Amino acid sequence: MVFRLKETSPRAGDPAARRQVQETVAEVIAAVRAEGDAAVRRYSERFDGWSPDSFRLTPDEIDKIVATVPAQAVEDIRTVQARVRSFAERQRESLADFEVETEPGVFLGQRNIPVAAAGAYVPGGRYPLVASAHMTVVTAKVAGVERVTACTPPIRGEIPAATVAALHLAGADEILLLGGTQAVAALALGTETIGRVDLLAGPGNAYVAEAKRQLFGEVGIDLFAGPTEILVIADEHADPFVVAVDLLSQAEHGPDSPAVLITTSEALGRRVLELVDELLPGMPTVDFAGPAWRDHGEVVVVPDRAAAWALADRYAFEHVQVLTEEPREALEVMRNYGALFLGEGTCVSYGDKVIGTNHTLPTRGAANYTGGLWVGKYLKTVTYQEVTDPAASARLGELCGRASRVELFEGHARSGDVRAHKYAGAPLPWYPR
């Protein structure tokens, strides 16, 4: 039997607010499309109070900004980026180009080609997500992207020095102090001074996510992103204090961030609820974490681990933390998640900030069909073909003619007929001699 000790609030979700976001984003995109830089500047002034002579930082400006960042912070950035780079390099090595001779004289091949230009969006706002610089820029550079243009907004009129340092150290070719829909639109469409990119990556608020959604097709995107999600699977062996702390660690991302516990122990579930109530008032981020837990927090009790795995797969959350006696069991039975965090020694915050895997992950059920940002997102896997044996081409031509005429594609059939005729003397009854 499955029952809930805590459910989501009926207040969760606001269609009117979503419509307002959609309409505002559409307005900004249309203006940037029509007016270019003038619209970008107008909306940057309107939304961020930011209108410098140039949004693009010069090398001298970057050096001066980086010099203001504490040495320990710079060292930590380098350490984390080294971990992200190492993992991305292993991913890149797993993607092999190949060529195979499928039959005499018929060669088929595959190549992994990086996109020429990528845009990396690093949010600012309340939380300057410095780690997003590592995840977007380092990964793109490991993939071989030639030009990476990074955008990050000013924070209350101030330059986010640590974020700029992280973007620079990650290898960004251009850094723009520009945020919001206007930044996304400028990167996707191009303006007089901002070069168009082929792919956009990185998290953002509801406006950034909606801008990526509306522009998808004109530009590639990493994935459709929504509020951060955490799902903890715990049995009676888990420490309820650890569970409570980890749930709240992700709830602080925003007031619409779901935090869910699935447990085989009712006692543990009830204790977690008590601990969350104790911990929340003292959190500096209670204004975000509190509404998130109130409206989007859940505690679900299931009869056994098999039921827990099955229910977790239905949630298909981006972060799934496994605090059970045998956490690696999840690797064998689960299929729908952005990333797994196995055992008490691991936590989602490690993945967000320091461990080296990518933290840009699928939300809102997208884990049913995709993984998160990785080096392969910046690569186009393309194929090529070459037929060097005339006899093989003649055989393919005869087969192509028959297969195409089944589908009533006469033009396709004739391309095959020509080669069967040229290389093997097959008749061309359709040719008007």
GROMACS .gro file of C-alpha atoms in nm:
model
  433
    1MET     CA    1   0.000   0.000   0.000
    2VAL     CA    2   0.125   0.347  -0.095
    3PHE     CA    3   0.019   0.647   0.113
    4ARG     CA    4   0.133   1.007   0.150
    5LEU     CA    5   0.238   1.177   0.468
    6LYS     CA    6   0.267   1.505   0.279
    7GLU     CA    7   0.126   1.610  -0.058
    8THR     CA    8   0.183   1.902  -0.291
    9SER     CA    9  -0.034   2.208  -0.241
   10PRO     CA   10  -0.324   2.276  -0.479
   11ARG     CA   11  -0.175   2.625  -0.508
   12ALA     CA   12   0.124   2.486  -0.696
   13GLY     CA   13   0.134   2.617  -1.051
   14ASP     CA   14  -0.011   2.939  -1.188
   15PRO     CA   15  -0.135   2.935  -1.551
   16ALA     CA   16  -0.175   3.312  -1.556
   17ALA     CA   17   0.188   3.361  -1.451
   18ARG     CA   18   0.304   3.119  -1.720
   19ARG     CA   19   0.108   3.310  -1.985
   20GLN     CA   20   0.262   3.636  -1.869
   21VAL     CA   21   0.612   3.487  -1.902
   22GLN     CA   22   0.533   3.356  -2.251
   23GLU     CA   23   0.398   3.691  -2.368
   24THR     CA   24   0.691   3.890  -2.228
   25VAL     CA   25   0.944   3.654  -2.384
   26ALA     CA   26   0.769   3.668  -2.722
   27GLU     CA   27   0.775   4.049  -2.709
   28VAL     CA   28   1.149   4.062  -2.636
   29ILE     CA   29   1.239   3.808  -2.903
   30ALA     CA   30   1.035   3.993  -3.166
   31ALA     CA   31   1.204   4.320  -3.075
   32VAL     CA   32   1.557   4.176  -3.086
   33ARG     CA   33   1.475   4.011  -3.419
   34ALA     CA   34   1.361   4.344  -3.563
   35GLU     CA   35   1.593   4.593  -3.394
   36GLY     CA   36   1.906   4.402  -3.291
   37ASP     CA   37   2.137   4.581  -3.050
   38ALA     CA   38   1.892   4.865  -2.984
   39ALA     CA   39   1.635   4.623  -2.843
   40VAL     CA   40   1.897   4.431  -2.644
   41ARG     CA   41   2.010   4.756  -2.481
   42ARG     CA   42   1.655   4.875  -2.414
   43TYR     CA   43   1.551   4.555  -2.237
   44SER     CA   44   1.878   4.527  -2.046
   45GLU     CA   45   1.817   4.877  -1.910
   46ARG     CA   46   1.451   4.795  -1.835
   47PHE     CA   47   1.502   4.459  -1.663
   48ASP     CA   48   1.852   4.489  -1.514
   49GLY     CA   49   1.920   4.864  -1.503
   50TRP     CA   50   2.232   4.787  -1.709
   51SER     CA   51   2.342   4.974  -2.021
   52PRO     CA   52   2.724   5.001  -2.047
   53ASP     CA   53   2.905   5.126  -2.357
   54SER     CA   54   2.967   4.763  -2.448
   55PHE     CA   55   2.822   4.445  -2.301
   56ARG     CA   56   3.136   4.257  -2.408
   57LEU     CA   57   3.423   4.259  -2.159
   58THR     CA   58   3.768   4.336  -2.299
   59PRO     CA   59   4.071   4.125  -2.201
   60ASP     CA   60   4.196   4.406  -1.976
   61GLU     CA   61   3.858   4.433  -1.804
   62ILE     CA   62   3.850   4.058  -1.749
   63ASP     CA   63   4.200   4.061  -1.597
   64LYS     CA   64   4.104   4.341  -1.357
   65ILE     CA   65   3.783   4.163  -1.253
   66VAL     CA   66   3.959   3.829  -1.197
   67ALA     CA   67   4.221   4.007  -0.985
   68THR     CA   68   3.947   4.107  -0.738
   69VAL     CA   69   3.847   3.747  -0.668
   70PRO     CA   70   4.004   3.594  -0.354
   71ALA     CA   71   4.293   3.359  -0.427
   72GLN     CA   72   4.120   3.067  -0.252
   73ALA     CA   73   3.808   3.112  -0.466
   74VAL     CA   74   4.018   3.113  -0.784
   75GLU     CA   75   4.201   2.800  -0.668
   76ASP     CA   76   3.869   2.629  -0.593
   77ILE     CA   77   3.737   2.723  -0.937
   78ARG     CA   78   4.046   2.570  -1.098
   79THR     CA   79   4.007   2.253  -0.890
   80VAL     CA   80   3.642   2.202  -0.979
   81GLN     CA   81   3.700   2.283  -1.346
   82ALA     CA   82   3.978   2.025  -1.359
   83ARG     CA   83   3.730   1.764  -1.235
   84VAL     CA   84   3.464   1.868  -1.485
   85ARG     CA   85   3.722   1.868  -1.765
   86SER     CA   86   3.852   1.524  -1.673
   87PHE     CA   87   3.505   1.369  -1.675
   88ALA     CA   88   3.412   1.545  -2.001
   89GLU     CA   89   3.733   1.419  -2.161
   90ARG     CA   90   3.641   1.062  -2.069
   91GLN     CA   91   3.300   1.119  -2.226
   92ARG     CA   92   3.461   1.254  -2.544
   93GLU     CA   93   3.692   0.953  -2.563
   94SER     CA   94   3.389   0.723  -2.549
   95LEU     CA   95   3.256   0.874  -2.874
   96ALA     CA   96   3.462   0.711  -3.146
   97ASP     CA   97   3.468   0.799  -3.514
   98PHE     CA   98   3.470   0.488  -3.730
   99GLU     CA   99   3.462   0.360  -4.087
  100VAL     CA  100   3.357   0.011  -4.188
  101GLU     CA  101   3.356  -0.174  -4.523
  102THR     CA  102   3.012  -0.335  -4.507
  103GLU     CA  103   3.067  -0.527  -4.830
  104PRO     CA  104   3.346  -0.514  -5.089
  105GLY     CA  105   3.380  -0.156  -5.211
  106VAL     CA  106   3.107  -0.009  -4.985
  107PHE     CA  107   3.237   0.213  -4.706
  108LEU     CA  108   3.020   0.364  -4.432
  109GLY     CA  109   3.149   0.597  -4.163
  110GLN     CA  110   3.061   0.813  -3.868
  111ARG     CA  111   3.218   1.135  -3.742
  112ASN     CA  112   3.149   1.346  -3.434
  113ILE     CA  113   3.184   1.712  -3.532
  114PRO     CA  114   3.155   1.994  -3.276
  115VAL     CA  115   2.918   2.280  -3.346
  116ALA     CA  116   3.104   2.591  -3.458
  117ALA     CA  117   2.968   2.828  -3.194
  118ALA     CA  118   2.790   2.782  -2.862
  119GLY     CA  119   2.629   3.019  -2.616
  120ALA     CA  120   2.676   2.957  -2.243
  121TYR     CA  121   2.419   3.122  -2.017
  122VAL     CA  122   2.515   3.153  -1.651
  123PRO     CA  123   2.237   3.289  -1.427
  124GLY     CA  124   2.280   3.574  -1.183
  125GLY     CA  125   1.986   3.712  -0.989
  126ARG     CA  126   1.981   3.608  -0.627
  127TYR     CA  127   2.226   3.324  -0.681
  128PRO     CA  128   2.529   3.377  -0.907
  129LEU     CA  129   2.562   3.017  -1.028
  130VAL     CA  130   2.938   3.013  -1.071
  131ALA     CA  131   2.938   2.636  -1.121
  132SER     CA  132   2.731   2.673  -1.438
  133ALA     CA  133   3.035   2.831  -1.601
  134HIS     CA  134   3.225   2.505  -1.552
  135MET     CA  135   2.941   2.290  -1.679
  136THR     CA  136   2.871   2.486  -1.998
  137VAL     CA  137   3.204   2.632  -2.107
  138VAL     CA  138   3.450   2.361  -2.002
  139THR     CA  139   3.231   2.090  -2.156
  140ALA     CA  140   3.193   2.285  -2.482
  141LYS     CA  141   3.567   2.337  -2.508
  142VAL     CA  142   3.641   1.969  -2.445
  143ALA     CA  143   3.398   1.890  -2.726
  144GLY     CA  144   3.601   2.116  -2.955
  145VAL     CA  145   3.366   2.413  -2.997
  146GLU     CA  146   3.567   2.688  -3.163
  147ARG     CA  147   3.376   2.990  -3.030
  148VAL     CA  148   3.200   2.994  -2.693
  149THR     CA  149   3.019   3.316  -2.607
  150ALA     CA  150   2.922   3.338  -2.241
  151CYS     CA  151   2.650   3.562  -2.100
  152THR     CA  152   2.590   3.642  -1.737
  153PRO     CA  153   2.380   3.927  -1.596
  154PRO     CA  154   2.494   4.197  -1.356
  155ILE     CA  155   2.366   4.147  -1.003
  156ARG     CA  156   2.192   4.460  -0.876
  157GLY     CA  157   2.414   4.670  -1.100
  158GLU     CA  158   2.737   4.499  -0.989
  159ILE     CA  159   2.972   4.280  -1.191
  160PRO     CA  160   2.967   3.916  -1.064
  161ALA     CA  161   3.344   3.884  -1.036
  162ALA     CA  162   3.360   3.517  -0.938
  163THR     CA  163   3.138   3.419  -1.231
  164VAL     CA  164   3.349   3.621  -1.474
  165ALA     CA  165   3.661   3.454  -1.334
  166ALA     CA  166   3.507   3.111  -1.378
  167LEU     CA  167   3.401   3.185  -1.737
  168HIS     CA  168   3.748   3.314  -1.820
  169LEU     CA  169   3.930   3.022  -1.660
  170ALA     CA  170   3.692   2.778  -1.830
  171GLY     CA  171   3.803   2.912  -2.169
  172ALA     CA  172   3.515   3.133  -2.286
  173ASP     CA  173   3.614   3.321  -2.601
  174GLU     CA  174   3.378   3.610  -2.530
  175ILE     CA  175   3.215   3.720  -2.205
  176LEU     CA  176   2.908   3.945  -2.215
  177LEU     CA  177   2.760   4.112  -1.908
  178LEU     CA  178   2.408   4.058  -2.029
  179GLY     CA  179   2.118   3.853  -1.895
  180GLY     CA  180   1.761   3.741  -1.938
  181THR     CA  181   1.557   3.692  -2.251
  182GLN     CA  182   1.748   3.968  -2.428
  183ALA     CA  183   2.074   3.773  -2.386
  184VAL     CA  184   1.922   3.447  -2.508
  185ALA     CA  185   1.760   3.618  -2.806
  186ALA     CA  186   2.081   3.800  -2.899
  187LEU     CA  187   2.281   3.477  -2.895
  188ALA     CA  188   2.020   3.282  -3.088
  189LEU     CA  189   1.945   3.546  -3.352
  190GLY     CA  190   2.264   3.752  -3.367
  191THR     CA  191   2.282   4.131  -3.366
  192GLU     CA  192   2.515   4.393  -3.510
  193THR     CA  193   2.770   4.326  -3.233
  194ILE     CA  194   2.680   3.983  -3.094
  195GLY     CA  195   2.752   3.680  -3.308
  196ARG     CA  196   2.487   3.416  -3.359
  197VAL     CA  197   2.553   3.075  -3.203
  198ASP     CA  198   2.448   2.726  -3.310
  199LEU     CA  199   2.358   2.592  -2.967
  200LEU     CA  200   2.251   2.745  -2.635
  201ALA     CA  201   2.327   2.579  -2.303
  202GLY     CA  202   2.286   2.659  -1.937
  203PRO     CA  203   2.013   2.703  -1.676
  204GLY     CA  204   1.811   3.015  -1.606
  205ASN     CA  205   1.489   3.151  -1.463
  206ALA     CA  206   1.144   3.103  -1.614
  207TYR     CA  207   1.206   3.375  -1.874
  208VAL     CA  208   1.534   3.223  -1.991
  209ALA     CA  209   1.380   2.876  -2.009
  210GLU     CA  210   1.082   3.008  -2.206
  211ALA     CA  211   1.311   3.200  -2.442
  212LYS     CA  212   1.505   2.882  -2.517
  213ARG     CA  213   1.177   2.699  -2.578
  214GLN     CA  214   1.047   2.964  -2.819
  215LEU     CA  215   1.376   2.986  -3.010
  216PHE     CA  216   1.437   2.612  -3.035
  217GLY     CA  217   1.464   2.521  -3.400
  218GLU     CA  218   1.632   2.844  -3.496
  219VAL     CA  219   1.904   2.748  -3.252
  220GLY     CA  220   1.984   2.423  -3.078
  221ILE     CA  221   1.941   2.398  -2.702
  222ASP     CA  222   2.081   2.168  -2.439
  223LEU     CA  223   1.739   2.074  -2.296
  224PHE     CA  224   1.410   2.218  -2.175
  225ALA     CA  225   1.474   2.319  -1.817
  226GLY     CA  226   1.235   2.380  -1.531
  227PRO     CA  227   1.272   2.424  -1.155
  228THR     CA  228   1.533   2.215  -0.977
  229GLU     CA  229   1.401   1.880  -0.851
  230ILE     CA  230   1.523   1.637  -0.585
  231LEU     CA  231   1.387   1.293  -0.506
  232VAL     CA  232   1.531   1.099  -0.213
  233ILE     CA  233   1.473   0.724  -0.185
  234ALA     CA  234   1.532   0.605   0.171
  235ASP     CA  235   1.473   0.291   0.373
  236GLU     CA  236   1.481   0.230   0.747
  237HIS     CA  237   1.863   0.236   0.744
  238ALA     CA  238   1.878   0.601   0.638
  239ASP     CA  239   1.957   0.887   0.874
  240PRO     CA  240   1.646   1.110   0.883
  241PHE     CA  241   1.858   1.416   0.965
  242VAL     CA  242   2.064   1.367   0.648
  243VAL     CA  243   1.744   1.315   0.448
  244ALA     CA  244   1.588   1.636   0.580
  245VAL     CA  245   1.901   1.844   0.518
  246ASP     CA  246   1.942   1.711   0.164
  247LEU     CA  247   1.578   1.775   0.073
  248LEU     CA  248   1.608   2.136   0.185
  249SER     CA  249   1.943   2.177   0.006
  250GLN     CA  250   1.757   2.171  -0.326
  251ALA     CA  251   1.436   2.339  -0.212
  252GLU     CA  252   1.636   2.658  -0.164
  253HIS     CA  253   1.684   2.689  -0.542
  254GLY     CA  254   1.344   2.852  -0.572
  255PRO     CA  255   0.988   2.859  -0.439
  256ASP     CA  256   0.875   2.620  -0.715
  257SER     CA  257   1.143   2.352  -0.664
  258PRO     CA  258   0.994   2.009  -0.588
  259ALA     CA  259   1.150   1.807  -0.305
  260VAL     CA  260   1.018   1.451  -0.267
  261LEU     CA  261   1.093   1.167  -0.028
  262ILE     CA  262   0.995   0.810  -0.113
  263THR     CA  263   1.054   0.580   0.183
  264THR     CA  264   0.982   0.226   0.290
  265SER     CA  265   0.969   0.343   0.654
  266GLU     CA  266   0.673   0.542   0.786
  267ALA     CA  267   0.870   0.617   1.102
  268LEU     CA  268   1.153   0.768   0.902
  269GLY     CA  269   0.908   0.971   0.692
  270ARG     CA  270   0.742   1.120   1.000
  271ARG     CA  271   1.078   1.202   1.159
  272VAL     CA  272   1.191   1.376   0.840
  273LEU     CA  273   0.879   1.592   0.847
  274GLU     CA  274   0.957   1.693   1.207
  275LEU     CA  275   1.319   1.773   1.124
  276VAL     CA  276   1.228   1.982   0.820
  277ASP     CA  277   0.996   2.187   1.041
  278GLU     CA  278   1.283   2.235   1.286
  279LEU     CA  279   1.543   2.327   1.025
  280LEU     CA  280   1.347   2.553   0.794
  281PRO     CA  281   1.304   2.859   1.020
  282GLY     CA  282   1.679   2.892   1.068
  283MET     CA  283   1.773   2.867   0.700
  284PRO     CA  284   1.897   3.195   0.547
  285THR     CA  285   1.717   3.089   0.231
  286VAL     CA  286   1.385   3.013   0.401
  287ASP     CA  287   1.202   3.260   0.175
  288PHE     CA  288   1.267   3.019  -0.115
  289ALA     CA  289   1.298   2.685   0.064
  290GLY     CA  290   0.987   2.741   0.276
  291PRO     CA  291   0.737   2.793  -0.009
  292ALA     CA  292   0.906   2.517  -0.210
  293TRP     CA  293   0.857   2.266   0.070
  294ARG     CA  294   0.508   2.392   0.155
  295ASP     CA  295   0.376   2.378  -0.202
  296HIS     CA  296   0.597   2.120  -0.373
  297GLY     CA  297   0.725   1.895  -0.095
  298GLU     CA  298   0.605   1.534  -0.071
  299VAL     CA  299   0.664   1.237   0.156
  300VAL     CA  300   0.542   0.905   0.016
  301VAL     CA  301   0.550   0.573   0.203
  302VAL     CA  302   0.577   0.255  -0.007
  303PRO     CA  303   0.575  -0.110   0.099
  304ASP     CA  304   0.920  -0.210  -0.030
  305ARG     CA  305   1.217  -0.105  -0.239
  306ALA     CA  306   1.070  -0.247  -0.559
  307ALA     CA  307   0.774  -0.014  -0.520
  308ALA     CA  308   1.015   0.273  -0.446
  309TRP     CA  309   1.213   0.217  -0.767
  310ALA     CA  310   0.894   0.194  -0.974
  311LEU     CA  311   0.746   0.511  -0.826
  312ALA     CA  312   1.072   0.700  -0.864
  313ASP     CA  313   1.082   0.609  -1.232
  314ARG     CA  314   0.734   0.758  -1.273
  315TYR     CA  315   0.854   1.087  -1.121
  316ALA     CA  316   1.153   1.092  -1.362
  317PHE     CA  317   1.328   1.365  -1.160
  318GLU     CA  318   1.660   1.525  -1.246
  319HIS     CA  319   1.827   1.444  -0.911
  320VAL     CA  320   1.765   1.107  -0.744
  321GLN     CA  321   1.949   1.045  -0.419
  322VAL     CA  322   1.951   0.686  -0.294
  323LEU     CA  323   1.990   0.638   0.083
  324THR     CA  324   1.921   0.268   0.120
  325GLU     CA  325   2.112  -0.030   0.256
  326GLU     CA  326   2.219  -0.127  -0.099
  327PRO     CA  327   2.215   0.196  -0.301
  328ARG     CA  328   2.378   0.051  -0.615
  329GLU     CA  329   2.065  -0.158  -0.666
  330ALA     CA  330   1.919   0.157  -0.823
  331LEU     CA  331   2.172   0.132  -1.108
  332GLU     CA  332   2.029  -0.204  -1.206
  333VAL     CA  333   1.657  -0.128  -1.186
  334MET     CA  334   1.598   0.243  -1.247
  335ARG     CA  335   1.587   0.407  -1.589
  336ASN     CA  336   1.431   0.755  -1.559
  337TYR     CA  337   1.655   1.010  -1.388
  338GLY     CA  338   1.898   1.287  -1.476
  339ALA     CA  339   2.163   1.177  -1.228
  340LEU     CA  340   2.187   0.925  -0.945
  341PHE     CA  341   2.359   1.001  -0.614
  342LEU     CA  342   2.432   0.675  -0.439
  343GLY     CA  343   2.476   0.635  -0.064
  344GLU     CA  344   2.506   0.866   0.234
  345GLY     CA  345   2.859   0.974   0.138
  346THR     CA  346   2.720   1.133  -0.177
  347CYS     CA  347   2.479   1.424  -0.211
  348VAL     CA  348   2.316   1.625  -0.487
  349SER     CA  349   2.508   1.934  -0.379
  350TYR     CA  350   2.833   1.757  -0.475
  351GLY     CA  351   2.696   1.715  -0.825
  352ASP     CA  352   2.578   2.075  -0.834
  353LYS     CA  353   2.908   2.225  -0.729
  354VAL     CA  354   3.224   2.016  -0.708
  355ILE     CA  355   3.235   1.650  -0.804
  356GLY     CA  356   3.284   1.680  -1.181
  357THR     CA  357   2.967   1.544  -1.345
  358ASN     CA  358   2.745   1.797  -1.520
  359HIS     CA  359   2.470   1.964  -1.319
  360THR     CA  360   2.255   2.077  -1.613
  361LEU     CA  361   1.994   1.801  -1.604
  362PRO     CA  362   1.645   1.721  -1.739
  363THR     CA  363   1.342   1.834  -1.537
  364ARG     CA  364   0.962   1.811  -1.564
  365GLY     CA  365   0.968   1.448  -1.677
  366ALA     CA  366   1.223   1.500  -1.954
  367ALA     CA  367   1.436   1.226  -1.795
  368ASN     CA  368   1.193   0.984  -1.960
  369TYR     CA  369   1.365   1.057  -2.292
  370THR     CA  370   1.693   1.241  -2.238
  371GLY     CA  371   1.992   1.274  -2.014
  372GLY     CA  372   2.155   1.600  -1.914
  373LEU     CA  373   2.418   1.827  -2.064
  374TRP     CA  374   2.732   1.641  -2.162
  375VAL     CA  375   3.009   1.668  -2.416
  376GLY     CA  376   2.794   1.491  -2.677
  377LYS     CA  377   2.539   1.775  -2.675
  378TYR     CA  378   2.798   1.995  -2.843
  379LEU     CA  379   2.872   1.735  -3.110
  380LYS     CA  380   2.687   1.646  -3.428
  381THR     CA  381   2.713   1.276  -3.502
  382VAL     CA  382   2.715   1.262  -3.882
  383THR     CA  383   2.759   0.984  -4.134
  384TYR     CA  384   2.924   0.945  -4.474
  385GLN     CA  385   2.917   0.687  -4.752
  386GLU     CA  386   3.146   0.592  -5.038
  387VAL     CA  387   3.103   0.317  -5.298
  388THR     CA  388   3.427   0.244  -5.484
  389ASP     CA  389   3.341  -0.092  -5.643
  390PRO     CA  390   3.137  -0.056  -5.968
  391ALA     CA  391   2.979  -0.398  -5.924
  392ALA     CA  392   2.863  -0.307  -5.572
  393SER     CA  393   2.717   0.020  -5.700
  394ALA     CA  394   2.532  -0.168  -5.974
  395ARG     CA  395   2.379  -0.406  -5.720
  396LEU     CA  396   2.279  -0.116  -5.497
  397GLY     CA  397   2.133   0.062  -5.799
  398GLU     CA  398   1.906  -0.231  -5.887
  399LEU     CA  399   1.794  -0.261  -5.524
  400CYS     CA  400   1.737   0.115  -5.500
  401GLY     CA  401   1.524   0.110  -5.814
  402ARG     CA  402   1.296  -0.160  -5.680
  403ALA     CA  403   1.274  -0.016  -5.327
  404SER     CA  404   1.201   0.336  -5.453
  405ARG     CA  405   0.924   0.228  -5.690
  406VAL     CA  406   0.746   0.050  -5.405
  407GLU     CA  407   0.720   0.397  -5.251
  408LEU     CA  408   0.637   0.560  -5.589
  409PHE     CA  409   0.959   0.764  -5.584
  410GLU     CA  410   1.045   0.744  -5.954
  411GLY     CA  411   1.323   1.003  -5.934
  412HIS     CA  412   1.500   0.810  -5.662
  413ALA     CA  413   1.464   0.491  -5.864
  414ARG     CA  414   1.624   0.649  -6.170
  415SER     CA  415   1.934   0.751  -5.971
  416GLY     CA  416   1.979   0.382  -5.894
  417ASP     CA  417   1.893   0.278  -6.253
  418VAL     CA  418   2.166   0.502  -6.394
  419ARG     CA  419   2.435   0.330  -6.191
  420ALA     CA  420   2.303  -0.018  -6.265
  421HIS     CA  421   2.311   0.078  -6.634
  422LYS     CA  422   2.655   0.243  -6.629
  423TYR     CA  423   2.831  -0.026  -6.426
  424ALA     CA  424   2.643  -0.342  -6.527
  425GLY     CA  425   2.463  -0.262  -6.854
  426ALA     CA  426   2.112  -0.274  -6.706
  427PRO     CA  427   1.843  -0.132  -6.940
  428LEU     CA  428   1.702   0.221  -6.903
  429PRO     CA  429   1.351   0.180  -7.046
  430TRP     CA  430   1.248   0.527  -6.926
  431TYR     CA  431   1.527   0.710  -7.114
  432PRO     CA  432   1.386   0.896  -7.421
  433ARG     CA  433   1.635   0.789  -7.684
   0.00000   0.00000   0.00000
